[in-house]
């Protein structure tokens, strides 16, 4: 997720060439307007799903995790005790910092909720897209893994791998590459003719990472990331669908429907008593006539009426439909045979009049798996806010004063906190009179993301005292500095204790790719 190096750190210039892609995985980790992520990019708000959690993590409670795609699917699986996975990846380009610690927390929390947990060291990406040497990468890899363990990752039930030593991921990346072309990478990432091919390969490797937990068996998977990674998430969801042999939809007649048309068609079907000569078999033409007079005029009505008229005397009957989207003939034949009850085949479609869409989908997935397919479920994601830099601007890995590394000597980290920029008033008198702006304060963020841990009373106190002018920045920073020192001392003790665990783990600490 968050490497915060500036764009000129990008050897082949692909990040710099990216203004076409408003969210840039290799650009700066800042978001000007979080609300635009919902409206323009289709990220969904977390509130509704997070509110339903019996015991949400502090990052949900404090709005740090603000958005998601398809996360309900993962939560449903976890609540039902069904398999689910969590995976995220880290580019070992510098020391791990508090932004990475947040992702470690997200992975560990899902692991504790019962998810199978996966952590990826994105060393191929660091090498290809950031130009890091293998020696540097190996150093940082150790540091990431020690901190991951220190935060509570259980290596016995979880998996850690590095991209450069994961043949199954490599093989999947190659297969995925069959379904991706250059124009698409240009459109998604702003790549151009000067982009290094290895950088493009690193994209496919990340797509394979995101699907890696499903190589064992298809399962809902959540990828915790910053919003800069959303282009990767969307692409992975697309590729997962393109790898399928079958797709399942709901239909009412031989023609296909858009989602909007399907919703309207359901209403038309429900009203069949009012217009059908024989309500047991309403005809498409009858439905069209009713729709034209009864429903408000919209583009959806127009297109649905045309489809219904075209189908004429065909009966309007709800059905689950499976479409072969790249299934070998043998798989399609096997599926047809296994669909119980009334069914009809039109070319590469099979309509079932008795199975629900969900039942048909799980049957199709089983047949796909039996015929050498992957049966991928679209991966889900949750998105967290970026931490601000301590010195005002964005947090940057290349500017040590702007962030606190998990390997910083605790006393140095405390000094950085005491020197941090705040969103308080310039004088004590004004602070008492008007209060500070905790929502815009990097020091408040330290409390909310890290220092308060699970203690909501502390974040609330800091917030209200700050906004109410009872809290002065000097005192606030002194308290934060003290907490930071204690937090890091403890974290580093855990890191030291994790050395032995790491040595016993099945992960390559020296990349097989390095020649030095
Ligand atoms: N691209 C991510 C970053 O910039 C790292 C990464 C690699 C990753 N594979 C991943 C993140 C899979 C999430 C899921 O840090
Ligand atoms: Fe930030 Fe604390 Fe000052 Fe408020 S009192 S502006 S939270 S440093």
Short mmCIF file of C-alpha atoms and ligand atoms in Angstrom, two decimals:
data_model
loop_
_atom_site.label_atom_id
_atom_site.label_comp_id
_atom_site.label_asym_id
_atom_site.label_seq_id
_atom_site.Cartn_x
_atom_site.Cartn_y
_atom_site.Cartn_z
CA UNK A 1 0.00 0.00 0.00
CA UNK A 2 1.64 3.14 1.12
CA UNK A 3 4.98 3.94 -0.20
CA UNK A 4 5.03 7.67 -0.11
CA UNK A 5 8.03 8.41 -2.25
CA UNK A 6 7.63 11.29 -4.64
CA UNK A 7 6.91 10.62 -8.26
CA UNK A 8 10.46 11.36 -9.39
CA UNK A 9 11.35 8.20 -7.56
CA UNK A 10 9.74 6.32 -10.37
CA UNK A 11 12.46 5.20 -12.78
CA UNK A 12 10.39 4.72 -15.89
CA UNK A 13 8.20 7.72 -15.40
CA UNK A 14 4.90 5.85 -15.45
CA UNK A 15 3.70 7.53 -12.29
CA UNK A 16 4.59 10.95 -13.64
CA UNK A 17 2.70 10.20 -16.84
CA UNK A 18 -0.44 9.37 -14.94
CA UNK A 19 -2.74 12.39 -14.88
CA UNK A 20 -5.29 10.38 -16.87
CA UNK A 21 -5.63 8.14 -13.83
CA UNK A 22 -6.90 10.30 -10.98
CA UNK A 23 -5.94 7.67 -8.42
CA UNK A 24 -2.31 6.79 -8.95
CA UNK A 25 -0.84 3.76 -7.20
CA UNK A 26 2.70 5.08 -7.78
CA UNK A 27 1.97 8.72 -7.02
CA UNK A 28 1.71 10.65 -3.79
CA UNK A 29 -0.55 9.29 -1.09
CA UNK A 30 -2.90 12.19 -0.72
CA UNK A 31 -6.57 12.50 -1.50
CA UNK A 32 -7.95 15.97 -2.01
CA UNK A 33 -11.56 15.02 -1.65
CA UNK A 34 -12.64 11.76 -0.05
CA UNK A 35 -16.27 12.37 -0.99
CA UNK A 36 -15.34 12.25 -4.68
CA UNK A 37 -14.21 8.67 -4.17
CA UNK A 38 -17.82 7.68 -3.58
CA UNK A 39 -19.39 9.70 -6.35
CA UNK A 40 -16.76 9.46 -9.07
CA UNK A 41 -15.13 6.12 -8.40
CA UNK A 42 -17.99 4.12 -6.95
CA UNK A 43 -16.31 3.23 -3.67
CA UNK A 44 -19.10 2.50 -1.19
CA UNK A 45 -19.38 4.11 2.23
CA UNK A 46 -18.34 1.84 5.08
CA UNK A 47 -20.99 2.98 7.60
CA UNK A 48 -23.78 0.62 6.71
CA UNK A 49 -21.65 -2.52 6.74
CA UNK A 50 -19.42 -1.48 9.66
CA UNK A 51 -22.42 -0.55 11.82
CA UNK A 52 -23.60 -4.12 11.53
CA UNK A 53 -20.37 -5.49 13.01
CA UNK A 54 -20.81 -6.81 16.55
CA UNK A 55 -17.36 -5.62 17.62
CA UNK A 56 -15.80 -3.30 15.02
CA UNK A 57 -12.11 -2.49 15.17
CA UNK A 58 -11.18 1.04 16.33
CA UNK A 59 -10.25 1.96 12.75
CA UNK A 60 -13.89 1.41 11.76
CA UNK A 61 -15.25 3.19 14.82
CA UNK A 62 -13.10 6.25 14.15
CA UNK A 63 -13.88 6.49 10.46
CA UNK A 64 -10.29 5.79 9.44
CA UNK A 65 -11.55 2.93 7.30
CA UNK A 66 -14.08 4.90 5.30
CA UNK A 67 -15.01 2.90 2.23
CA UNK A 68 -15.27 -0.53 0.64
CA UNK A 69 -16.09 -2.55 -2.39
CA UNK A 70 -18.06 -5.73 -1.83
CA UNK A 71 -17.00 -6.04 1.82
CA UNK A 72 -20.44 -7.30 2.90
CA UNK A 73 -19.60 -10.59 1.22
CA UNK A 74 -16.56 -11.08 3.44
CA UNK A 75 -18.41 -10.08 6.61
CA UNK A 76 -21.27 -12.44 5.80
CA UNK A 77 -18.83 -15.31 5.35
CA UNK A 78 -17.04 -14.51 8.61
CA UNK A 79 -20.31 -14.20 10.50
CA UNK A 80 -21.43 -17.58 9.15
CA UNK A 81 -18.11 -19.22 10.01
CA UNK A 82 -17.47 -19.84 6.32
CA UNK A 83 -14.06 -19.48 4.69
CA UNK A 84 -12.85 -15.95 3.97
CA UNK A 85 -9.43 -14.42 3.51
CA UNK A 86 -7.57 -11.17 4.03
CA UNK A 87 -4.52 -10.16 2.01
CA UNK A 88 -2.43 -7.06 1.64
CA UNK A 89 0.97 -6.28 0.24
CA UNK A 90 3.92 -4.08 1.15
CA UNK A 91 6.64 -2.65 -1.02
CA UNK A 92 9.89 -2.97 0.93
CA UNK A 93 11.32 0.35 -0.24
CA UNK A 94 12.04 1.88 3.17
CA UNK A 95 11.47 1.29 6.86
CA UNK A 96 7.89 0.32 7.75
CA UNK A 97 6.07 3.24 9.38
CA UNK A 98 2.81 3.94 11.20
CA UNK A 99 0.85 3.85 7.92
CA UNK A 100 1.99 0.26 7.39
CA UNK A 101 1.26 -0.59 11.01
CA UNK A 102 -2.36 0.30 10.32
CA UNK A 103 -2.49 -2.30 7.50
CA UNK A 104 -0.80 -4.88 9.74
CA UNK A 105 -3.57 -4.18 12.25
CA UNK A 106 -6.22 -4.70 9.58
CA UNK A 107 -4.71 -8.03 8.54
CA UNK A 108 -4.34 -9.23 12.12
CA UNK A 109 -7.87 -8.19 13.07
CA UNK A 110 -9.37 -10.15 10.18
CA UNK A 111 -7.19 -13.11 11.10
CA UNK A 112 -8.59 -12.95 14.63
CA UNK A 113 -12.11 -12.85 13.17
CA UNK A 114 -11.40 -16.18 11.49
CA UNK A 115 -10.10 -15.15 8.07
CA UNK A 116 -7.13 -16.89 6.55
CA UNK A 117 -4.48 -14.17 6.52
CA UNK A 118 -1.95 -13.46 3.79
CA UNK A 119 0.81 -10.86 3.69
CA UNK A 120 2.79 -10.18 0.54
CA UNK A 121 6.19 -8.60 0.27
CA UNK A 122 5.90 -6.79 -3.06
CA UNK A 123 9.57 -7.03 -3.87
CA UNK A 124 9.13 -7.42 -7.63
CA UNK A 125 7.16 -4.18 -7.63
CA UNK A 126 9.79 -2.42 -5.48
CA UNK A 127 12.46 -3.60 -7.88
CA UNK A 128 10.61 -2.88 -11.12
CA UNK A 129 8.60 0.24 -10.30
CA UNK A 130 10.84 1.82 -7.66
CA UNK A 131 14.26 0.71 -8.84
CA UNK A 132 15.37 -0.69 -5.48
CA UNK A 133 18.34 -3.08 -5.37
CA UNK A 134 17.83 -6.58 -4.06
CA UNK A 135 20.12 -5.93 -1.10
CA UNK A 136 18.01 -2.96 0.05
CA UNK A 137 14.84 -4.91 -0.55
CA UNK A 138 16.05 -7.83 1.56
CA UNK A 139 16.88 -5.52 4.49
CA UNK A 140 13.50 -3.88 4.46
CA UNK A 141 11.72 -7.20 4.00
CA UNK A 142 12.99 -8.36 7.40
CA UNK A 143 11.79 -5.13 8.96
CA UNK A 144 8.29 -5.43 7.57
CA UNK A 145 7.95 -9.03 8.66
CA UNK A 146 9.22 -8.39 12.18
CA UNK A 147 6.71 -5.59 12.65
CA UNK A 148 3.90 -7.67 11.18
CA UNK A 149 4.68 -10.37 13.74
CA UNK A 150 5.05 -7.78 16.51
CA UNK A 151 1.53 -6.53 15.79
CA UNK A 152 0.18 -10.04 16.33
CA UNK A 153 0.15 -11.86 13.00
CA UNK A 154 -0.08 -15.58 13.64
CA UNK A 155 2.32 -17.28 11.22
CA UNK A 156 0.97 -20.74 12.02
CA UNK A 157 -2.43 -20.03 10.54
CA UNK A 158 -1.36 -17.19 8.23
CA UNK A 159 0.83 -17.11 5.16
CA UNK A 160 3.61 -14.74 4.16
CA UNK A 161 5.30 -14.80 0.79
CA UNK A 162 7.45 -12.57 -1.32
CA UNK A 163 6.57 -12.05 -4.94
CA UNK A 164 10.01 -13.06 -6.17
CA UNK A 165 9.75 -16.50 -4.57
CA UNK A 166 6.16 -17.50 -5.29
CA UNK A 167 5.92 -19.73 -8.39
CA UNK A 168 2.16 -20.22 -8.11
CA UNK A 169 1.61 -16.46 -8.09
CA UNK A 170 3.96 -16.08 -11.05
CA UNK A 171 2.04 -18.71 -12.96
CA UNK A 172 -1.28 -17.06 -12.18
CA UNK A 173 0.09 -13.65 -13.19
CA UNK A 174 0.97 -15.11 -16.58
CA UNK A 175 -2.52 -16.56 -17.04
CA UNK A 176 -4.08 -13.24 -16.07
CA UNK A 177 -1.85 -11.53 -18.63
CA UNK A 178 -3.73 -13.43 -21.33
CA UNK A 179 -6.80 -11.39 -20.40
CA UNK A 180 -5.15 -7.95 -20.19
CA UNK A 181 -3.83 -5.75 -22.95
CA UNK A 182 -1.77 -2.62 -23.29
CA UNK A 183 -4.61 -0.23 -24.07
CA UNK A 184 -6.28 -1.21 -20.87
CA UNK A 185 -3.14 -0.64 -18.79
CA UNK A 186 -2.80 2.75 -20.44
CA UNK A 187 -6.36 3.66 -19.57
CA UNK A 188 -6.19 2.41 -16.00
CA UNK A 189 -2.69 3.45 -14.96
CA UNK A 190 -1.70 6.16 -17.42
CA UNK A 191 1.10 3.97 -18.78
CA UNK A 192 2.54 4.94 -22.13
CA UNK A 193 5.08 3.71 -24.64
CA UNK A 194 7.95 4.54 -22.28
CA UNK A 195 6.65 2.47 -19.36
CA UNK A 196 8.97 -0.41 -18.51
CA UNK A 197 7.52 -3.80 -19.30
CA UNK A 198 8.59 -5.08 -15.87
CA UNK A 199 6.40 -2.38 -14.33
CA UNK A 200 3.45 -3.80 -16.27
CA UNK A 201 4.42 -7.28 -15.14
CA UNK A 202 4.39 -6.01 -11.57
CA UNK A 203 0.75 -5.00 -12.10
CA UNK A 204 -0.15 -8.52 -13.18
CA UNK A 205 1.78 -9.88 -10.22
CA UNK A 206 -0.33 -7.73 -7.91
CA UNK A 207 -3.49 -8.98 -9.64
CA UNK A 208 -2.27 -12.51 -8.92
CA UNK A 209 -1.52 -11.55 -5.29
CA UNK A 210 -5.07 -10.35 -4.85
CA UNK A 211 -6.42 -13.65 -6.13
CA UNK A 212 -3.77 -15.82 -4.45
CA UNK A 213 -5.90 -16.77 -1.42
CA UNK A 214 -8.37 -18.29 -3.87
CA UNK A 215 -5.86 -20.64 -5.50
CA UNK A 216 -6.62 -23.05 -2.70
CA UNK A 217 -10.38 -22.63 -3.07
CA UNK A 218 -12.61 -19.76 -4.11
CA UNK A 219 -13.46 -17.62 -1.08
CA UNK A 220 -14.48 -14.05 -0.30
CA UNK A 221 -11.29 -12.05 0.18
CA UNK A 222 -10.80 -8.57 1.56
CA UNK A 223 -7.83 -6.44 0.50
CA UNK A 224 -7.19 -3.58 2.98
CA UNK A 225 -5.54 -0.70 1.10
CA UNK A 226 -5.32 3.04 0.71
CA UNK A 227 -7.49 4.56 -2.00
CA UNK A 228 -4.47 4.96 -4.29
CA UNK A 229 -4.71 1.20 -4.83
CA UNK A 230 -8.31 1.34 -6.04
CA UNK A 231 -7.33 1.06 -9.73
CA UNK A 232 -5.73 -2.26 -8.85
CA UNK A 233 -8.83 -3.39 -6.99
CA UNK A 234 -11.14 -2.58 -9.88
CA UNK A 235 -8.86 -4.27 -12.36
CA UNK A 236 -8.57 -7.36 -10.18
CA UNK A 237 -12.36 -7.58 -9.88
CA UNK A 238 -12.59 -7.38 -13.66
CA UNK A 239 -9.92 -9.98 -14.26
CA UNK A 240 -11.49 -12.33 -11.73
CA UNK A 241 -14.68 -12.25 -13.79
CA UNK A 242 -12.81 -12.68 -17.07
CA UNK A 243 -11.18 -15.85 -15.75
CA UNK A 244 -14.58 -17.44 -15.09
CA UNK A 245 -16.02 -20.11 -17.36
CA UNK A 246 -19.58 -19.14 -16.50
CA UNK A 247 -21.48 -16.11 -15.37
CA UNK A 248 -24.90 -16.26 -13.77
CA UNK A 249 -27.68 -13.70 -14.15
CA UNK A 250 -31.42 -13.50 -13.71
CA UNK A 251 -33.63 -13.15 -16.77
CA UNK A 252 -37.31 -13.20 -17.71
CA UNK A 253 -37.18 -14.27 -21.36
CA UNK A 254 -34.58 -15.15 -23.97
CA UNK A 255 -33.08 -11.64 -24.05
CA UNK A 256 -30.44 -10.24 -21.68
CA UNK A 257 -31.18 -7.40 -19.26
CA UNK A 258 -29.18 -4.59 -17.73
CA UNK A 259 -29.48 -4.24 -13.95
CA UNK A 260 -31.92 -1.34 -14.30
CA UNK A 261 -34.02 -3.20 -16.85
CA UNK A 262 -34.05 -6.28 -14.64
CA UNK A 263 -35.43 -4.30 -11.70
CA UNK A 264 -38.16 -2.83 -13.89
CA UNK A 265 -38.90 -6.21 -15.45
CA UNK A 266 -39.45 -7.64 -11.96
CA UNK A 267 -42.13 -5.00 -11.41
CA UNK A 268 -43.76 -5.80 -14.74
CA UNK A 269 -43.76 -9.48 -13.91
CA UNK A 270 -45.27 -8.83 -10.47
CA UNK A 271 -48.15 -6.92 -12.13
CA UNK A 272 -48.99 -9.74 -14.57
CA UNK A 273 -52.47 -10.33 -13.11
CA UNK A 274 -53.48 -6.89 -14.32
CA UNK A 275 -52.60 -7.31 -17.99
CA UNK A 276 -52.09 -10.96 -18.96
CA UNK A 277 -54.85 -12.84 -20.68
CA UNK A 278 -53.53 -15.91 -18.89
CA UNK A 279 -51.58 -14.80 -15.77
CA UNK A 280 -49.91 -18.23 -15.67
CA UNK A 281 -48.13 -17.33 -18.91
CA UNK A 282 -47.94 -13.59 -19.40
CA UNK A 283 -46.60 -12.74 -22.87
CA UNK A 284 -43.76 -10.33 -23.51
CA UNK A 285 -45.93 -8.30 -25.91
CA UNK A 286 -48.64 -7.91 -23.25
CA UNK A 287 -46.04 -6.78 -20.75
CA UNK A 288 -44.68 -4.26 -23.25
CA UNK A 289 -48.11 -2.76 -23.83
CA UNK A 290 -48.76 -2.43 -20.10
CA UNK A 291 -45.34 -0.93 -19.45
CA UNK A 292 -45.82 1.67 -22.17
CA UNK A 293 -49.01 2.95 -20.57
CA UNK A 294 -48.32 2.41 -16.88
CA UNK A 295 -44.68 3.25 -16.23
CA UNK A 296 -43.02 6.65 -16.22
CA UNK A 297 -41.08 7.36 -19.36
CA UNK A 298 -37.38 6.70 -18.83
CA UNK A 299 -34.53 5.40 -20.92
CA UNK A 300 -34.83 2.09 -19.09
CA UNK A 301 -38.53 1.85 -19.89
CA UNK A 302 -37.75 2.57 -23.54
CA UNK A 303 -35.13 -0.12 -23.87
CA UNK A 304 -37.14 -2.70 -21.95
CA UNK A 305 -40.28 -2.07 -24.01
CA UNK A 306 -38.24 -2.60 -27.19
CA UNK A 307 -36.86 -5.90 -25.92
CA UNK A 308 -40.27 -7.12 -24.79
CA UNK A 309 -41.91 -6.20 -28.08
CA UNK A 310 -39.21 -7.92 -29.97
CA UNK A 311 -39.80 -11.10 -27.97
CA UNK A 312 -43.52 -10.96 -28.92
CA UNK A 313 -45.45 -14.04 -27.82
CA UNK A 314 -42.60 -15.48 -25.78
CA UNK A 315 -43.77 -16.10 -22.20
CA UNK A 316 -42.39 -13.85 -19.48
CA UNK A 317 -41.04 -16.24 -16.84
CA UNK A 318 -38.38 -15.60 -14.21
CA UNK A 319 -35.35 -17.82 -14.54
CA UNK A 320 -31.76 -18.13 -13.47
CA UNK A 321 -29.40 -18.04 -16.43
CA UNK A 322 -25.88 -19.24 -16.78
CA UNK A 323 -23.86 -17.94 -19.71
CA UNK A 324 -20.73 -19.77 -20.81
CA UNK A 325 -18.05 -17.10 -21.00
CA UNK A 326 -15.13 -19.23 -22.06
CA UNK A 327 -16.13 -22.68 -20.85
CA UNK A 328 -14.89 -25.69 -22.78
CA UNK A 329 -17.68 -27.69 -24.38
CA UNK A 330 -17.21 -30.52 -21.86
CA UNK A 331 -17.77 -28.15 -18.93
CA UNK A 332 -20.92 -26.74 -20.50
CA UNK A 333 -22.26 -30.24 -21.16
CA UNK A 334 -21.48 -31.27 -17.60
CA UNK A 335 -23.28 -28.24 -16.22
CA UNK A 336 -26.39 -28.85 -18.32
CA UNK A 337 -26.53 -32.37 -17.07
CA UNK A 338 -26.33 -31.28 -13.45
CA UNK A 339 -29.05 -28.62 -13.56
CA UNK A 340 -32.09 -30.29 -12.00
CA UNK A 341 -35.64 -29.58 -13.03
CA UNK A 342 -36.99 -27.62 -15.97
CA UNK A 343 -34.22 -26.07 -18.05
CA UNK A 344 -33.63 -24.81 -21.55
CA UNK A 345 -30.48 -24.34 -23.56
CA UNK A 346 -29.96 -21.59 -26.13
CA UNK A 347 -26.47 -21.79 -27.62
CA UNK A 348 -24.10 -20.91 -24.80
CA UNK A 349 -26.93 -20.10 -22.33
CA UNK A 350 -28.70 -22.38 -19.98
CA UNK A 351 -31.90 -21.18 -18.32
CA UNK A 352 -33.08 -22.93 -15.19
CA UNK A 353 -36.69 -22.41 -14.14
CA UNK A 354 -36.30 -24.07 -10.78
CA UNK A 355 -32.91 -23.24 -9.31
CA UNK A 356 -32.26 -19.88 -7.70
CA UNK A 357 -29.49 -17.78 -9.19
CA UNK A 358 -27.40 -18.46 -6.08
CA UNK A 359 -27.85 -22.23 -6.38
CA UNK A 360 -27.04 -22.12 -10.08
CA UNK A 361 -23.95 -20.01 -9.39
CA UNK A 362 -22.56 -22.45 -6.88
CA UNK A 363 -23.24 -25.34 -9.23
CA UNK A 364 -21.50 -23.50 -12.07
CA UNK A 365 -18.50 -22.78 -9.83
CA UNK A 366 -18.21 -26.45 -8.86
CA UNK A 367 -18.33 -27.54 -12.51
CA UNK A 368 -15.73 -24.91 -13.37
CA UNK A 369 -13.39 -26.16 -10.66
CA UNK A 370 -13.86 -29.73 -11.80
CA UNK A 371 -12.85 -28.68 -15.31
CA UNK A 372 -9.61 -26.94 -14.42
CA UNK A 373 -10.99 -23.43 -13.86
CA UNK A 374 -10.41 -21.15 -10.86
CA UNK A 375 -13.98 -20.22 -9.95
CA UNK A 376 -12.82 -16.88 -8.55
CA UNK A 377 -15.12 -14.77 -6.41
CA UNK A 378 -14.69 -11.04 -7.06
CA UNK A 379 -12.19 -9.78 -4.46
CA UNK A 380 -13.45 -7.15 -1.99
CA UNK A 381 -11.59 -4.18 -0.53
CA UNK A 382 -11.68 -1.79 2.39
CA UNK A 383 -10.08 1.64 2.13
CA UNK A 384 -8.42 3.65 4.88
CA UNK A 385 -7.50 7.31 5.04
CA UNK A 386 -3.89 8.22 4.58
CA UNK A 387 -2.03 9.55 7.58
CA UNK A 388 -0.82 13.12 7.21
CA UNK A 389 2.84 14.01 7.49
CA UNK A 390 4.03 15.25 10.86
CA UNK A 391 5.58 18.28 9.23
CA UNK A 392 2.40 19.48 7.61
CA UNK A 393 2.30 18.10 4.08
CA UNK A 394 1.96 14.49 3.06
CA UNK A 395 3.73 11.65 4.79
CA UNK A 396 6.75 10.66 2.79
CA UNK A 397 9.04 7.66 3.22
CA UNK A 398 11.91 9.69 1.86
CA UNK A 399 11.45 12.42 4.50
CA UNK A 400 12.10 10.89 7.95
CA UNK A 401 10.79 13.98 9.78
CA UNK A 402 7.40 13.52 8.14
CA UNK A 403 6.72 10.04 9.53
CA UNK A 404 7.47 7.76 12.43
CA UNK A 405 9.13 4.54 11.41
CA UNK A 406 8.47 1.47 13.49
CA UNK A 407 12.24 1.15 13.79
CA UNK A 408 12.87 4.74 14.96
CA UNK A 409 14.55 4.97 18.37
CA UNK A 410 11.63 5.75 20.71
CA UNK A 411 13.25 8.95 22.00
CA UNK A 412 13.74 10.24 18.43
CA UNK A 413 10.13 9.47 17.62
CA UNK A 414 9.01 11.37 20.70
CA UNK A 415 11.06 14.34 19.56
CA UNK A 416 9.38 14.22 16.14
CA UNK A 417 5.99 14.27 17.84
CA UNK A 418 6.93 17.26 19.98
CA UNK A 419 8.08 19.07 16.82
CA UNK A 420 4.99 18.19 14.79
CA UNK A 421 2.82 20.72 13.03
CA UNK A 422 -0.60 21.11 14.65
CA UNK A 423 -3.94 22.57 13.76
CA UNK A 424 -4.06 24.67 16.89
CA UNK A 425 -4.29 28.44 17.15
CA UNK A 426 -1.14 30.56 16.99
CA UNK A 427 -1.40 31.75 20.60
CA UNK A 428 -2.56 30.26 23.87
CA UNK A 429 -5.20 32.94 24.27
CA UNK A 430 -6.68 32.20 20.86
CA UNK A 431 -6.56 28.46 21.48
CA UNK A 432 -8.52 28.96 24.70
CA UNK A 433 -10.99 31.17 22.92
CA UNK A 434 -11.54 29.33 19.64
CA UNK A 435 -10.17 25.83 20.14
CA UNK A 436 -8.12 23.85 17.67
CA UNK A 437 -9.20 21.78 14.67
CA UNK A 438 -8.59 18.14 15.57
CA UNK A 439 -9.97 16.96 12.22
CA UNK A 440 -7.08 18.70 10.47
CA UNK A 441 -4.39 17.90 13.03
CA UNK A 442 -1.64 15.31 12.43
CA UNK A 443 -1.22 14.95 16.19
CA UNK A 444 -4.88 14.06 16.64
CA UNK A 445 -4.36 11.47 13.91
CA UNK A 446 -1.57 9.91 15.93
CA UNK A 447 -4.02 9.37 18.78
CA UNK A 448 -6.79 8.09 16.54
CA UNK A 449 -4.74 5.76 14.34
CA UNK A 450 -2.18 4.48 16.80
CA UNK A 451 -1.77 5.85 20.28
CA UNK A 452 -5.27 5.43 21.68
CA UNK A 453 -5.31 1.75 20.75
CA UNK A 454 -8.76 0.50 21.65
CA UNK A 455 -9.46 3.33 24.08
CA UNK A 456 -12.23 5.46 22.56
CA UNK A 457 -12.48 7.54 25.72
CA UNK A 458 -9.00 8.90 25.04
CA UNK A 459 -9.70 9.94 21.43
CA UNK A 460 -12.95 11.54 22.53
CA UNK A 461 -11.25 13.46 25.32
CA UNK A 462 -8.50 14.76 23.04
CA UNK A 463 -11.07 15.71 20.43
CA UNK A 464 -13.46 17.59 22.67
CA UNK A 465 -10.79 19.23 24.77
CA UNK A 466 -9.02 20.41 21.61
CA UNK A 467 -12.14 21.70 19.88
CA UNK A 468 -13.31 23.29 23.12
CA UNK A 469 -10.05 25.14 23.73
CA UNK A 470 -9.25 23.35 26.99
CA UNK A 471 -6.27 21.57 25.46
CA UNK A 472 -3.09 23.34 24.46
CA UNK A 473 -0.96 21.96 21.66
CA UNK A 474 2.20 21.82 23.74
CA UNK A 475 0.54 19.64 26.38
CA UNK A 476 -1.23 17.59 23.76
CA UNK A 477 2.02 16.86 21.95
CA UNK A 478 3.84 16.10 25.20
CA UNK A 479 1.21 13.50 26.04
CA UNK A 480 1.36 12.06 22.52
CA UNK A 481 5.16 11.98 22.63
CA UNK A 482 5.11 10.04 25.84
CA UNK A 483 2.58 7.56 24.48
CA UNK A 484 4.61 7.24 21.29
CA UNK A 485 7.76 6.47 23.17
CA UNK A 486 6.01 3.76 25.17
CA UNK A 487 4.29 2.37 22.10
CA UNK A 488 7.54 2.07 20.14
CA UNK A 489 9.51 0.66 23.04
CA UNK A 490 6.89 -2.04 23.39
CA UNK A 491 6.65 -2.63 19.64
CA UNK A 492 10.40 -2.97 19.35
CA UNK A 493 10.53 -5.41 22.21
CA UNK A 494 7.98 -7.50 20.37
CA UNK A 495 10.05 -7.20 17.19
CA UNK A 496 13.07 -8.56 19.02
CA UNK A 497 11.01 -11.43 20.35
CA UNK A 498 9.75 -12.13 16.84
CA UNK A 499 13.26 -12.72 15.46
CA UNK A 500 13.16 -16.38 16.42
CA UNK A 501 9.68 -16.82 14.96
CA UNK A 502 10.78 -15.23 11.71
CA UNK A 503 13.82 -17.47 11.46
CA UNK A 504 11.57 -20.52 11.77
CA UNK A 505 9.07 -19.29 9.17
CA UNK A 506 8.82 -20.61 5.67
CA UNK A 507 9.72 -17.37 3.91
CA UNK A 508 12.82 -16.47 1.94
CA UNK A 509 14.68 -13.67 3.68
CA UNK A 510 17.09 -13.41 0.77
CA UNK A 511 15.44 -13.03 -2.57
CA UNK A 512 16.39 -15.73 -5.08
CA UNK A 513 16.48 -12.96 -7.70
CA UNK A 514 19.36 -11.02 -6.18
CA UNK A 515 22.88 -11.44 -7.58
CA UNK A 516 24.59 -9.58 -4.77
N1 LIG B 1 1.11 -2.08 -4.78
C1 LIG B 1 1.13 -2.15 -3.35
C2 LIG B 1 1.90 -0.89 -2.83
O1 LIG B 1 2.12 0.00 -3.57
C3 LIG B 1 1.74 -3.40 -2.83
C4 LIG B 1 1.00 -4.65 -3.19
C5 LIG B 1 1.47 -5.69 -3.95
C6 LIG B 1 -0.31 -5.02 -2.78
N2 LIG B 1 0.56 -6.68 -4.03
C7 LIG B 1 -0.54 -6.31 -3.33
C8 LIG B 1 -1.30 -4.39 -2.02
C9 LIG B 1 -1.74 -6.97 -3.13
C10 LIG B 1 -2.50 -5.07 -1.83
C11 LIG B 1 -2.72 -6.35 -2.38
O2 LIG B 1 2.29 -0.83 -1.71
FE1 LIG B 2 -3.76 19.08 17.51
FE2 LIG B 2 -3.75 18.53 20.10
FE3 LIG B 2 -3.29 21.03 19.22
FE4 LIG B 2 -5.71 19.97 19.05
S1 LIG B 2 -4.60 20.40 20.92
S2 LIG B 2 -4.65 21.10 17.47
S3 LIG B 2 -5.23 17.81 18.62
S4 LIG B 2 -2.02 19.23 18.87
#
